[in-house]
């Protein structure tokens, strides 16, 4: 999906892409989640367009490959490329859409704007360290980083029960004027695709979201992780907020941004209590995080 428009449910769709909306999730998440869509069947096409050395090119938030973000020119497969090798995977997933108005209201908070400034300073430090002109790359914004961080927490949470390893689940983040959402999906090159584990996750998304948010509140490396400053030159983790291998980092095959642009302080309050979290503390009733 190179376009950042949100998937839409339709009555008649090709067999390669079948969606089904489900009733609204638990009332505790009602102000935040717009809808949950079960993706019973999807098709993923992966194509090799070229290669780089030392660092891989990353897609931008629109899903397009951004070669300027690594300051390296991609080597083509041939002098005159007339075709490229590709593989087709069939699979399933679950899509979670968030209320645009709630996202916009959250972004207007002073504490969120301050956190955005901190993360942007780290991003500028990263550009300088790579020798990339500051006008050649754009900061993705805290809305994208919040959704991306929540996606990683969800992948960790659902992998314990959905039947797939965390490294087999992939993500696609939608953050634009069209709306905000997270697509978690998995695929297989076999003709039958996958077995329905992620679709079942969508039927109990309130439980899995509760587990994901609980995972984000405390990291085994706290308070060091929670106190990390993105522009700290000693650590050189310029694209991370409160994020490390103990909480948010997952297999790079699952992440669309190579484990960059992450900050759990935008999702839930950490021990630092920055008050920049999208989800408040009172969203954690006992029945939300227990089966």
XYZ file of N, CA and C in Angstrom:
873
model
N 0.842 -1.194 0.000
C 0.000 0.000 0.000
C 0.877 1.242 0.000
N 1.127 1.818 -1.125
C 1.978 3.001 -1.177
C 1.218 4.261 -0.834
N -0.096 4.244 -0.963
C -0.899 5.407 -0.624
C -1.261 5.362 0.847
N -1.303 6.524 1.495
C -1.537 6.573 2.926
C -3.014 6.687 3.286
N -3.921 6.505 2.329
C -5.343 6.525 2.639
C -5.706 5.287 3.471
N -6.676 5.462 4.352
C -7.082 4.356 5.203
C -7.849 3.323 4.399
N -7.689 2.022 4.744
C -8.501 1.005 4.076
C -9.972 1.224 4.352
N -10.815 0.912 3.392
C -12.248 1.087 3.542
C -12.955 -0.247 3.368
N -14.001 -0.441 4.170
C -14.780 -1.659 4.078
C -15.811 -1.536 2.973
N -15.884 -2.544 2.112
C -16.850 -2.546 1.029
C -17.532 -3.905 0.973
N -18.730 -3.917 0.414
C -19.470 -5.164 0.318
C -18.859 -6.107 -0.706
N -18.305 -5.552 -1.771
C -17.777 -6.387 -2.843
C -16.325 -6.016 -3.098
N -15.406 -6.932 -2.783
C -13.990 -6.710 -2.967
C -13.363 -7.937 -3.612
N -12.246 -7.791 -4.319
C -11.570 -8.961 -4.875
C -11.203 -9.948 -3.771
N -11.073 -11.200 -4.126
C -10.760 -12.226 -3.147
C -9.409 -12.015 -2.497
N -8.539 -11.197 -3.114
C -7.228 -10.934 -2.545
C -7.288 -9.967 -1.367
N -8.438 -9.361 -1.121
C -8.529 -8.354 -0.069
C -9.946 -8.368 0.479
N -10.159 -8.987 1.644
C -11.490 -9.129 2.221
C -11.496 -8.532 3.620
N -12.392 -7.574 3.862
C -12.479 -6.878 5.136
C -13.829 -7.109 5.785
N -13.848 -6.964 7.118
C -15.101 -7.053 7.859
C -14.981 -6.212 9.116
N -15.802 -5.153 9.217
C -15.806 -4.331 10.424
C -16.495 -5.101 11.543
N -16.083 -4.853 12.791
C -16.694 -5.509 13.936
C -17.319 -4.456 14.835
N -18.214 -4.839 15.753
C -18.816 -3.878 16.674
C -17.749 -3.123 17.454
N -18.138 -1.960 17.949
C -17.185 -1.084 18.621
C -16.571 -1.764 19.832
N -15.274 -1.513 20.096
C -14.599 -2.144 21.230
C -15.125 -1.658 22.576
N -14.492 -2.143 23.631
C -14.946 -1.881 24.999
C -15.061 -0.390 25.269
N -15.984 -0.028 26.167
C -16.310 1.380 26.396
C -15.120 2.195 26.880
N -14.162 1.562 27.575
C -13.007 2.304 28.055
C -12.170 2.893 26.931
N -12.217 2.280 25.750
C -11.459 2.756 24.588
C -12.333 3.538 23.621
N -13.596 3.711 23.964
C -14.562 4.334 23.052
C -14.140 5.720 22.575
N -13.589 6.590 23.440
C -13.232 7.932 22.952
C -12.046 7.940 21.990
N -11.291 6.868 21.896
C -10.044 6.884 21.155
C -10.101 6.106 19.845
N -10.774 4.975 19.841
C -10.797 4.108 18.664
C -12.046 4.365 17.846
N -11.837 4.638 16.564
C -12.949 4.887 15.648
C -13.598 3.583 15.218
N -12.797 2.643 14.739
C -13.327 1.348 14.321
C -12.205 0.323 14.265
N -12.590 -0.930 14.318
C -11.670 -2.055 14.179
C -12.145 -2.886 12.996
N -11.234 -3.185 12.086
C -11.570 -3.927 10.871
C -10.750 -5.210 10.833
N -11.426 -6.333 10.667
C -10.750 -7.618 10.517
C -10.410 -7.827 9.048
N -9.149 -8.018 8.765
C -8.694 -8.239 7.394
C -8.537 -9.757 7.212
N -9.593 -10.404 6.756
C -9.578 -11.858 6.628
C -8.598 -12.332 5.555
N -8.401 -11.502 4.563
C -7.509 -11.906 3.475
C -6.892 -10.652 2.852
N -5.602 -10.675 2.663
C -4.917 -9.578 1.977
C -3.784 -10.145 1.139
N -3.344 -9.350 0.198
C -2.225 -9.728 -0.663
C -1.124 -8.697 -0.523
N 0.094 -9.160 -0.310
C 1.259 -8.299 -0.193
C 2.228 -8.652 -1.320
N 2.650 -7.642 -2.053
C 3.628 -7.835 -3.118
C 4.909 -7.106 -2.727
N 6.007 -7.837 -2.646
C 7.307 -7.273 -2.294
C 8.196 -7.320 -3.531
N 8.678 -6.157 -3.940
C 9.494 -6.061 -5.154
C 10.877 -5.521 -4.809
N 11.894 -6.037 -5.472
C 13.266 -5.564 -5.309
C 13.572 -4.566 -6.419
N 13.746 -3.296 -6.038
C 13.990 -2.240 -7.016
C 15.451 -1.829 -7.095
N 16.253 -2.235 -6.138
C 17.658 -1.863 -6.123
C 18.255 -2.227 -4.776
N 19.482 -1.762 -4.533
C 20.106 -2.074 -3.255
C 21.082 -0.970 -2.870
N 21.336 -0.896 -1.577
C 22.341 0.019 -1.041
C 23.267 -0.782 -0.143
N 24.391 -0.193 0.199
C 25.319 -0.820 1.127
C 25.430 0.023 2.389
N 25.779 -0.630 3.472
C 25.967 -0.013 4.786
C 24.637 0.361 5.445
N 23.764 1.062 4.741
C 22.470 1.432 5.311
C 21.384 1.231 4.276
N 20.218 0.775 4.744
C 19.090 0.540 3.838
C 18.214 1.770 3.750
N 17.643 1.992 2.581
C 16.690 3.085 2.412
C 15.403 2.749 3.148
N 14.775 3.764 3.754
C 13.541 3.567 4.507
C 12.383 4.254 3.789
N 11.177 3.711 3.906
C 10.022 4.433 3.371
C 9.675 5.621 4.255
N 9.139 6.679 3.650
C 8.643 7.786 4.452
C 7.238 7.455 4.952
N 6.575 8.398 5.620
C 5.273 8.080 6.205
C 4.203 7.892 5.138
N 4.498 8.236 3.900
C 3.580 7.970 2.800
C 3.804 6.591 2.184
N 4.824 5.881 2.676
C 5.107 4.553 2.156
C 6.048 4.542 0.973
N 6.568 5.705 0.574
C 7.484 5.781 -0.560
C 8.928 5.713 -0.075
N 9.797 5.047 -0.849
C 11.199 4.934 -0.481
C 11.853 6.304 -0.514
N 12.501 6.672 0.584
C 13.113 7.986 0.725
C 14.634 7.817 0.746
N 15.260 7.915 -0.417
C 16.705 7.712 -0.499
C 17.480 8.856 0.147
N 16.879 10.045 0.195
C 17.576 11.178 0.787
C 17.772 10.991 2.279
N 16.921 10.153 2.902
C 16.998 9.977 4.345
C 18.266 9.255 4.795
N 18.985 8.635 3.887
C 20.251 7.996 4.257
C 21.424 8.601 3.493
N 21.149 9.553 2.600
C 22.198 10.248 1.861
C 23.043 9.282 1.033
N 22.417 8.239 0.533
C 23.091 7.232 -0.282
C 22.263 6.994 -1.536
N 22.926 6.947 -2.689
C 22.220 6.692 -3.927
C 22.009 5.192 -4.116
N 20.803 4.808 -4.472
C 20.474 3.404 -4.662
C 21.060 2.882 -5.972
N 21.634 1.687 -5.919
C 22.159 1.045 -7.119
C 21.033 0.295 -7.819
N 20.850 0.568 -9.112
C 19.792 -0.099 -9.876
C 20.181 -1.541 -10.167
N 19.181 -2.352 -10.514
C 19.424 -3.758 -10.814
C 20.030 -3.960 -12.196
N 19.814 -3.004 -13.098
C 20.315 -3.135 -14.458
C 20.456 -1.742 -15.051
N 21.175 -1.638 -16.148
C 21.319 -0.341 -16.799
C 19.983 0.158 -17.329
N 19.198 -0.733 -17.901
C 17.869 -0.400 -18.391
C 16.891 -1.419 -17.809
N 16.335 -1.072 -16.690
C 15.464 -2.004 -15.969
C 14.097 -2.059 -16.646
N 13.740 -3.206 -17.175
C 12.437 -3.406 -17.808
C 11.504 -4.252 -16.940
N 12.079 -4.961 -15.994
C 11.274 -5.731 -15.054
C 12.074 -5.886 -13.761
N 11.388 -6.144 -12.675
C 12.032 -6.326 -11.380
C 11.490 -7.592 -10.727
N 12.295 -8.295 -9.950
C 11.814 -9.502 -9.273
C 10.881 -9.139 -8.115
N 9.863 -9.950 -7.916
C 8.882 -9.687 -6.859
C 8.343 -11.005 -6.333
N 7.787 -10.954 -5.141
C 7.170 -12.113 -4.517
C 5.805 -11.710 -3.978
N 4.858 -12.606 -4.074
C 3.499 -12.342 -3.613
C 3.208 -13.170 -2.364
N 2.764 -12.503 -1.317
C 2.369 -13.170 -0.082
C 0.875 -12.991 0.147
N 0.257 -13.997 0.704
C -1.147 -13.910 1.092
C -1.247 -14.071 2.599
N -2.096 -13.273 3.203
C -2.173 -13.329 4.653
C -3.421 -12.711 5.214
N -3.312 -12.197 6.426
C -4.445 -11.665 7.182
C -3.935 -10.551 8.074
N -4.851 -9.878 8.758
C -4.433 -8.834 9.667
C -5.596 -8.213 10.400
N -5.286 -7.168 11.136
C -6.298 -6.392 11.848
C -5.921 -4.919 11.728
N -6.925 -4.095 11.439
C -6.712 -2.656 11.258
C -7.459 -1.900 12.351
N -6.761 -0.967 13.003
C -7.342 -0.159 14.082
C -7.288 1.298 13.660
N -8.434 1.927 13.600
C -8.530 3.333 13.219
C -8.820 4.184 14.461
N -8.168 5.344 14.545
C -8.306 6.227 15.697
C -9.054 7.494 15.299
N -9.801 8.045 16.241
C -10.580 9.252 15.976
C -9.641 10.409 15.637
N -9.838 11.010 14.495
C -8.986 12.111 14.053
C -9.113 13.316 14.983
N -10.328 13.615 15.444
C -10.531 14.773 16.304
C -9.802 14.603 17.636
N -9.816 13.397 18.178
C -9.122 13.137 19.442
C -7.615 13.269 19.254
N -7.105 12.782 18.128
C -5.676 12.928 17.839
C -5.286 14.397 17.738
N -6.103 15.182 17.071
C -5.808 16.601 16.911
C -5.843 17.330 18.255
N -6.809 16.992 19.109
C -6.889 17.617 20.428
C -5.686 17.243 21.284
N -5.277 16.014 21.214
C -4.090 15.582 21.978
C -2.850 16.341 21.523
N -2.716 16.564 20.223
C -1.541 17.243 19.690
C -1.464 18.697 20.138
N -2.589 19.302 20.485
C -2.614 20.714 20.882
C -2.140 20.937 22.308
N -1.978 19.890 23.091
C -1.545 20.042 24.478
C -0.106 20.548 24.534
N 0.178 21.420 25.491
C 1.505 22.020 25.607
C 2.576 20.970 25.879
N 2.246 19.983 26.711
C 3.240 18.956 27.032
C 3.581 18.109 25.810
N 2.609 17.890 24.941
C 2.853 17.122 23.725
C 3.722 17.939 22.766
N 3.441 19.226 22.659
C 4.248 20.083 21.794
C 5.690 20.155 22.280
N 5.868 20.188 23.602
C 7.232 20.211 24.144
C 7.960 18.905 23.816
N 7.241 17.783 23.947
C 7.866 16.504 23.610
C 8.201 16.445 22.121
N 7.336 17.032 21.300
C 7.603 17.075 19.861
C 8.871 17.871 19.575
N 9.088 18.963 20.301
C 10.303 19.761 20.126
C 11.538 18.959 20.521
N 11.433 18.182 21.611
C 12.569 17.358 22.040
C 12.918 16.326 20.969
N 11.893 15.651 20.449
C 12.129 14.630 19.431
C 12.638 15.236 18.125
N 12.153 16.423 17.798
C 12.613 17.085 16.579
C 14.074 17.502 16.695
N 14.499 17.911 17.884
C 15.920 18.248 18.077
C 16.790 17.012 17.856
N 16.314 15.863 18.342
C 17.046 14.637 18.090
C 17.111 14.304 16.608
N 16.014 14.537 15.903
C 15.966 14.286 14.462
C 16.961 15.182 13.719
N 17.051 16.437 14.122
C 17.995 17.350 13.482
C 19.436 16.936 13.771
N 19.689 16.457 14.991
C 21.016 15.945 15.321
C 21.367 14.748 14.442
N 20.370 13.897 14.201
C 20.598 12.717 13.359
C 20.928 13.140 11.927
N 20.213 14.126 11.397
C 20.511 14.626 10.058
C 21.939 15.152 9.979
N 22.339 15.923 10.980
C 23.690 16.486 10.982
C 24.746 15.379 11.061
N 24.473 14.341 11.851
C 25.446 13.257 12.003
C 25.604 12.452 10.716
N 24.559 12.436 9.876
C 24.602 11.711 8.605
C 25.024 12.597 7.439
N 25.213 13.885 7.691
C 25.571 14.798 6.616
C 24.431 15.090 5.655
N 23.194 14.967 6.122
C 22.022 15.216 5.283
C 21.559 16.654 5.482
N 21.395 17.447 4.442
C 20.884 18.813 4.601
C 19.519 18.802 5.286
N 19.316 19.734 6.179
C 18.077 19.738 6.972
C 16.832 19.970 6.125
N 16.990 20.568 4.963
C 15.826 20.821 4.118
C 15.505 19.641 3.192
N 16.251 18.546 3.300
C 16.040 17.400 2.424
C 15.238 16.273 3.074
N 14.938 16.395 4.360
C 14.181 15.353 5.060
C 13.225 16.009 6.038
N 12.074 15.393 6.251
C 11.028 15.955 7.095
C 10.813 15.093 8.339
N 10.637 15.743 9.459
C 10.310 15.063 10.711
C 8.910 14.466 10.589
N 8.709 13.174 10.906
C 7.397 12.552 10.694
C 6.299 13.053 11.615
N 6.659 13.658 12.745
C 5.652 14.194 13.655
C 5.325 13.233 14.791
N 4.816 13.799 15.891
C 4.560 12.978 17.077
C 3.334 12.082 16.906
N 2.415 12.435 16.022
C 1.270 11.553 15.795
C 1.738 10.239 15.184
N 2.631 10.326 14.223
C 3.184 9.113 13.633
C 3.984 8.331 14.673
N 4.810 9.019 15.446
C 5.658 8.337 16.422
C 4.802 7.656 17.491
N 3.713 8.300 17.906
C 2.832 7.677 18.890
C 2.222 6.391 18.350
N 1.679 6.445 17.119
C 1.077 5.254 16.516
C 2.123 4.166 16.289
N 3.298 4.563 15.868
C 4.378 3.603 15.627
C 4.773 2.909 16.933
N 4.882 3.659 17.998
C 5.238 3.079 19.297
C 4.142 2.150 19.796
N 2.884 2.552 19.647
C 1.773 1.691 20.047
C 1.756 0.412 19.229
N 2.075 0.509 17.947
C 2.120 -0.665 17.087
C 3.138 -1.682 17.592
N 4.308 -1.211 18.012
C 5.325 -2.121 18.534
C 4.861 -2.792 19.822
N 4.203 -2.034 20.688
C 3.681 -2.622 21.922
C 2.619 -3.670 21.610
N 1.787 -3.388 20.617
C 0.744 -4.348 20.229
C 1.344 -5.627 19.646
N 2.361 -5.481 18.813
C 2.998 -6.663 18.232
C 3.551 -7.565 19.333
N 4.196 -6.963 20.322
C 4.726 -7.743 21.440
C 3.608 -8.411 22.221
N 2.510 -7.679 22.442
C 1.408 -8.210 23.243
C 0.677 -9.346 22.535
N 0.353 -9.174 21.256
C -0.460 -10.179 20.566
C 0.346 -11.407 20.191
N 1.683 -11.266 20.062
C 2.497 -12.416 19.650
C 2.481 -13.522 20.689
N 2.133 -13.195 21.911
C 2.104 -14.200 22.969
C 0.905 -15.133 22.844
N -0.124 -14.715 22.061
C -1.347 -15.500 22.031
C -1.915 -15.767 20.635
N -1.410 -15.098 19.618
C -2.040 -15.211 18.304
C -1.513 -16.383 17.478
N -0.464 -17.036 17.927
C 0.072 -18.165 17.190
C 1.207 -17.823 16.253
N 1.565 -16.545 16.142
C 2.680 -16.111 15.307
C 3.771 -15.521 16.186
N 5.013 -15.750 15.828
C 6.115 -15.077 16.518
C 6.082 -13.584 16.192
N 6.625 -12.781 17.084
C 6.627 -11.330 16.856
C 7.344 -10.972 15.562
N 8.365 -11.741 15.194
C 9.114 -11.456 13.971
C 8.318 -11.757 12.709
N 7.189 -12.471 12.833
C 6.342 -12.792 11.674
C 5.231 -11.776 11.465
N 5.027 -10.887 12.430
C 3.972 -9.870 12.330
C 4.598 -8.567 11.856
N 3.977 -7.942 10.867
C 4.488 -6.684 10.330
C 3.465 -5.571 10.530
N 3.921 -4.352 10.306
C 3.086 -3.189 10.589
C 3.009 -2.262 9.391
N 1.946 -1.474 9.371
C 1.820 -0.354 8.428
C 1.112 0.750 9.180
N 1.763 1.903 9.275
C 1.232 3.027 10.040
C 0.634 4.047 9.079
N -0.570 4.497 9.381
C -1.255 5.511 8.583
C -1.401 6.772 9.435
N -0.747 7.844 9.012
C -0.815 9.107 9.746
C -0.774 10.250 8.744
N -1.941 10.744 8.376
C -2.029 11.826 7.402
C -3.366 12.539 7.568
N -3.634 13.464 6.681
C -4.906 14.184 6.734
C -6.102 13.273 6.492
N -5.859 12.109 5.883
C -6.960 11.172 5.634
C -7.408 10.454 6.904
N -6.521 10.356 7.880
C -6.870 9.674 9.113
C -5.668 9.020 9.751
N -5.923 8.300 10.841
C -4.857 7.696 11.618
C -5.218 6.250 11.933
N -4.280 5.360 11.706
C -4.573 3.964 11.968
C -3.332 3.106 11.968
N -3.502 1.862 12.428
C -2.435 0.868 12.486
C -2.941 -0.410 11.835
N -2.174 -0.950 10.918
C -2.465 -2.252 10.327
C -1.382 -3.224 10.755
N -1.774 -4.259 11.496
C -0.878 -5.365 11.807
C -1.253 -6.526 10.908
N -0.270 -7.123 10.260
C -0.591 -8.188 9.315
C 0.548 -9.197 9.254
N 0.259 -10.340 8.711
C 1.256 -11.368 8.458
C 0.936 -12.019 7.130
N 1.912 -12.612 6.511
C 1.696 -13.197 5.194
C 2.570 -14.403 4.974
N 2.158 -15.234 4.023
C 2.899 -16.432 3.666
C 2.864 -16.581 2.153
N 3.919 -17.157 1.589
C 3.959 -17.341 0.143
C 3.129 -18.536 -0.308
N 2.602 -19.322 0.617
C 1.753 -20.451 0.252
C 0.426 -20.010 -0.322
N -0.216 -20.869 -1.067
C -1.463 -20.511 -1.746
C -2.617 -20.296 -0.782
N -2.541 -20.871 0.413
C -3.650 -20.775 1.355
C -3.516 -19.610 2.330
N -2.366 -18.948 2.320
C -2.192 -17.826 3.223
C -1.984 -18.277 4.652
N -2.665 -17.635 5.600
C -2.446 -17.890 7.018
C -3.713 -18.428 7.663
N -3.674 -18.602 8.987
C -4.686 -19.420 9.654
C -5.657 -18.659 10.550
N -5.640 -17.346 10.564
C -6.668 -16.604 11.275
C -6.315 -16.114 12.657
N -5.048 -16.229 13.073
C -4.680 -15.804 14.411
C -4.826 -14.310 14.640
N -4.452 -13.491 13.653
C -4.567 -12.041 13.825
C -6.010 -11.577 13.717
N -6.806 -12.247 12.921
C -8.229 -11.908 12.854
C -8.884 -12.128 14.210
N -8.504 -13.208 14.872
C -9.048 -13.480 16.201
C -8.600 -12.426 17.208
N -7.394 -11.906 17.035
C -6.915 -10.812 17.884
C -7.854 -9.611 17.785
N -8.295 -9.303 16.568
C -9.184 -8.166 16.378
C -10.512 -8.307 17.087
N -10.964 -9.524 17.301
C -12.238 -9.741 17.999
C -12.121 -9.440 19.493
N -10.892 -9.420 19.997
C -10.655 -9.143 21.421
C -9.626 -8.020 21.558
N -9.787 -6.996 20.726
C -8.764 -5.952 20.659
C -8.678 -5.157 21.950
N -9.781 -5.049 22.712
C -9.729 -4.322 23.977
C -8.764 -4.986 24.953
N -8.812 -6.303 25.019
C -7.910 -7.048 25.907
C -6.450 -6.873 25.489
N -6.162 -6.995 24.200
C -4.789 -6.895 23.723
C -4.255 -5.459 23.818
N -5.097 -4.485 23.585
C -4.665 -3.096 23.760
C -4.349 -2.808 25.218
N -5.163 -3.346 26.110
C -4.885 -3.167 27.528
C -3.541 -3.757 27.924
N -3.232 -4.939 27.399
C -1.934 -5.556 27.670
C -0.796 -4.724 27.087
N -1.004 -4.204 25.877
C 0.038 -3.409 25.224
C 0.325 -2.133 26.008
N -0.725 -1.461 26.460
C -0.531 -0.229 27.220
C 0.151 -0.514 28.549
N -0.198 -1.632 29.175
C 0.449 -1.998 30.435
C 1.942 -2.276 30.224
N 2.284 -2.889 29.090
C 3.697 -3.138 28.781
C 4.484 -1.851 28.616
N 3.820 -0.805 28.116
C 4.514 0.444 27.854
C 4.760 1.306 29.075
N 4.074 1.022 30.154
C 4.211 1.891 31.326
C 5.554 1.731 32.021
N 6.088 0.528 32.012
C 7.329 0.278 32.738
C 8.268 -0.565 31.890
N 9.514 -0.142 31.818
C 10.555 -0.861 31.080
C 11.564 -1.413 32.082
N 12.155 -2.551 31.767
C 13.152 -3.136 32.659
C 14.387 -2.262 32.796
N 14.557 -1.319 31.856
C 15.703 -0.402 31.914
C 15.341 0.957 32.488
N 14.134 1.103 33.018
C 13.767 2.358 33.692
C 14.554 2.483 34.998
N 14.899 3.703 35.405
C 14.507 4.987 34.814
C 15.415 5.471 33.679
N 16.468 4.709 33.360
C 17.403 5.157 32.313
C 16.675 5.315 30.982
N 15.830 4.352 30.631
C 15.109 4.418 29.358
C 14.161 5.610 29.318
N 13.395 5.795 30.387
C 12.410 6.877 30.413
C 13.065 8.251 30.412
N 14.286 8.346 30.911
C 14.962 9.638 31.014
C 15.835 9.954 29.801
N 15.826 9.084 28.807
C 16.680 9.320 27.632
C 16.279 10.604 26.914
N 17.274 11.405 26.564
C 17.055 12.635 25.815
C 17.473 12.403 24.362
N 16.573 12.629 23.415
C 16.878 12.305 22.011
C 18.112 12.993 21.457
N 18.421 14.195 21.915
C 19.560 14.925 21.348
C 20.841 14.726 22.148
N 20.889 13.700 22.995
C 22.081 13.430 23.796
C 23.191 12.884 22.901
N 24.282 13.627 22.711
C 25.338 13.164 21.797
C 26.127 11.980 22.338
N 26.060 11.715 23.644
C 26.823 10.607 24.217
C 26.215 9.262 23.855
N 24.907 9.201 23.727
C 24.248 7.936 23.427
C 24.041 7.715 21.926
N 23.915 8.800 21.178
C 23.727 8.738 19.723
C 22.506 7.899 19.336
N 21.445 8.010 20.119
C 20.154 7.407 19.763
C 19.192 8.549 19.481
N 19.488 9.276 18.402
C 18.804 10.538 18.141
C 17.342 10.358 17.728
N 16.978 9.183 17.227
C 15.611 8.966 16.747
C 14.754 8.203 17.755
N 15.228 8.113 18.988
C 14.489 7.447 20.056
C 14.150 8.434 21.160
N 12.953 8.283 21.698
C 12.603 8.933 22.949
C 12.796 7.915 24.052
N 11.708 7.602 24.756
C 11.750 6.525 25.751
C 11.563 5.208 25.016
N 12.656 4.632 24.561
C 12.596 3.398 23.769
C 13.925 2.685 23.844
N 13.872 1.366 24.025
C 15.087 0.562 24.047
C 14.706 -0.888 23.781
N 15.672 -1.796 23.869
C 15.414 -3.213 23.622
C 14.548 -3.835 24.713
N 14.437 -3.172 25.840
C 13.617 -3.711 26.920
C 12.144 -3.410 26.787
N 11.763 -2.530 25.841
C 10.344 -2.148 25.763
C 9.811 -2.077 24.330
N 10.401 -1.275 23.478
C 9.783 -0.989 22.179
C 10.468 -1.625 20.982
N 11.744 -1.867 21.043
C 12.444 -2.381 19.864
C 12.066 -3.836 19.596
N 11.741 -4.117 18.338
C 11.336 -5.454 17.915
C 12.200 -5.880 16.731
N 11.912 -7.025 16.141
C 12.667 -7.471 14.972
C 12.533 -6.452 13.846
N 13.641 -6.118 13.198
C 13.605 -5.112 12.140
C 12.791 -5.570 10.939
N 12.608 -6.869 10.782
C 11.757 -7.364 9.694
C 10.290 -7.016 9.929
N 9.921 -6.715 11.167
C 8.536 -6.373 11.491
C 8.275 -4.876 11.406
N 9.317 -4.076 11.534
C 9.166 -2.623 11.639
C 9.352 -1.955 10.283
N 8.482 -1.015 9.959
C 8.593 -0.314 8.675
C 9.619 0.807 8.708
N 10.133 1.151 9.902
C 11.140 2.225 10.006
C 12.420 1.757 10.694
N 12.710 0.462 10.651
C 13.972 -0.080 11.186
C 14.192 0.315 12.650
N 13.138 0.226 13.439
C 13.206 0.496 14.883
C 13.633 1.935 15.193
N 13.199 2.850 14.375
C 13.465 4.264 14.620
C 12.139 5.013 14.747
N 12.223 6.237 15.299
C 11.038 7.061 15.549
C 10.091 6.351 16.522
N 10.582 6.144 17.742
C 9.826 5.458 18.778
C 9.897 6.238 20.083
N 8.783 6.267 20.818
C 8.747 6.930 22.123
C 7.483 6.497 22.858
N 7.632 5.647 23.869
C 6.454 5.165 24.589
C 5.852 6.225 25.498
N 6.598 7.310 25.769
C 6.049 8.398 26.582
C 4.893 9.104 25.884
N 4.782 8.934 24.569
C 3.649 9.500 23.832
C 2.425 8.601 23.898
N 2.608 7.344 24.299
C 1.498 6.391 24.364
C 0.890 6.363 25.753
N 1.723 6.113 26.752
C 1.289 6.070 28.152
C 2.312 6.806 29.003
N 1.922 7.190 30.203
C 2.848 7.853 31.115
C 3.890 6.862 31.614
N 5.132 7.277 31.603
C 6.228 6.466 32.125
C 6.587 6.962 33.522
N 7.672 6.450 34.080
C 8.086 6.883 35.416
C 8.524 8.343 35.425
N 8.807 8.915 34.249
C 9.180 10.322 34.165
C 7.973 11.244 34.285
N 6.783 10.710 33.996
C 5.530 11.481 34.101
C 5.616 12.799 33.318
N 5.832 12.673 32.016
C 5.933 13.854 31.149
C 4.571 14.424 30.795
N 3.508 13.690 31.067
C 2.142 14.126 30.787
C 1.930 14.415 29.296
N 2.567 13.604 28.449
C 2.404 13.754 27.005
C 1.718 12.541 26.400
N 1.190 11.650 27.233
C 0.634 10.390 26.755
C -0.725 10.585 26.094
N -0.958 9.809 25.031
C -2.259 9.824 24.348
C -3.329 9.137 25.187
N -2.967 8.039 25.841
C -3.912 7.310 26.685
C -3.705 7.701 28.142
N -4.762 8.084 28.848
C -4.625 8.484 30.259
C -4.466 7.276 31.180
N -4.036 7.533 32.412
C -3.834 6.452 33.380
C -5.143 5.775 33.772
N -6.247 6.507 33.735
C -7.505 5.914 34.194
C -8.125 4.970 33.164
N -7.402 4.667 32.088
C -7.909 3.712 31.109
C -7.510 2.292 31.497
N -6.946 2.115 32.674
C -6.436 0.826 33.100
C -7.297 0.171 34.186
N -8.606 0.014 33.982
C -9.373 -0.765 34.950
C -8.939 -2.217 34.920
N -9.226 -2.950 35.989
C -8.772 -4.337 36.094
C -9.306 -5.199 34.976
N -10.551 -4.955 34.540
C -11.148 -5.820 33.529
C -10.597 -5.562 32.136
N -9.765 -4.498 31.977
C -9.205 -4.197 30.660
C -7.924 -4.970 30.387
N -7.212 -5.341 31.433
C -5.931 -6.005 31.249
C -5.958 -7.446 31.717
N -7.110 -7.946 32.052
C -7.248 -9.345 32.423
C -8.302 -9.977 31.560
N -8.169 -11.257 31.306
C -9.117 -11.950 30.443
C -10.378 -12.289 31.196
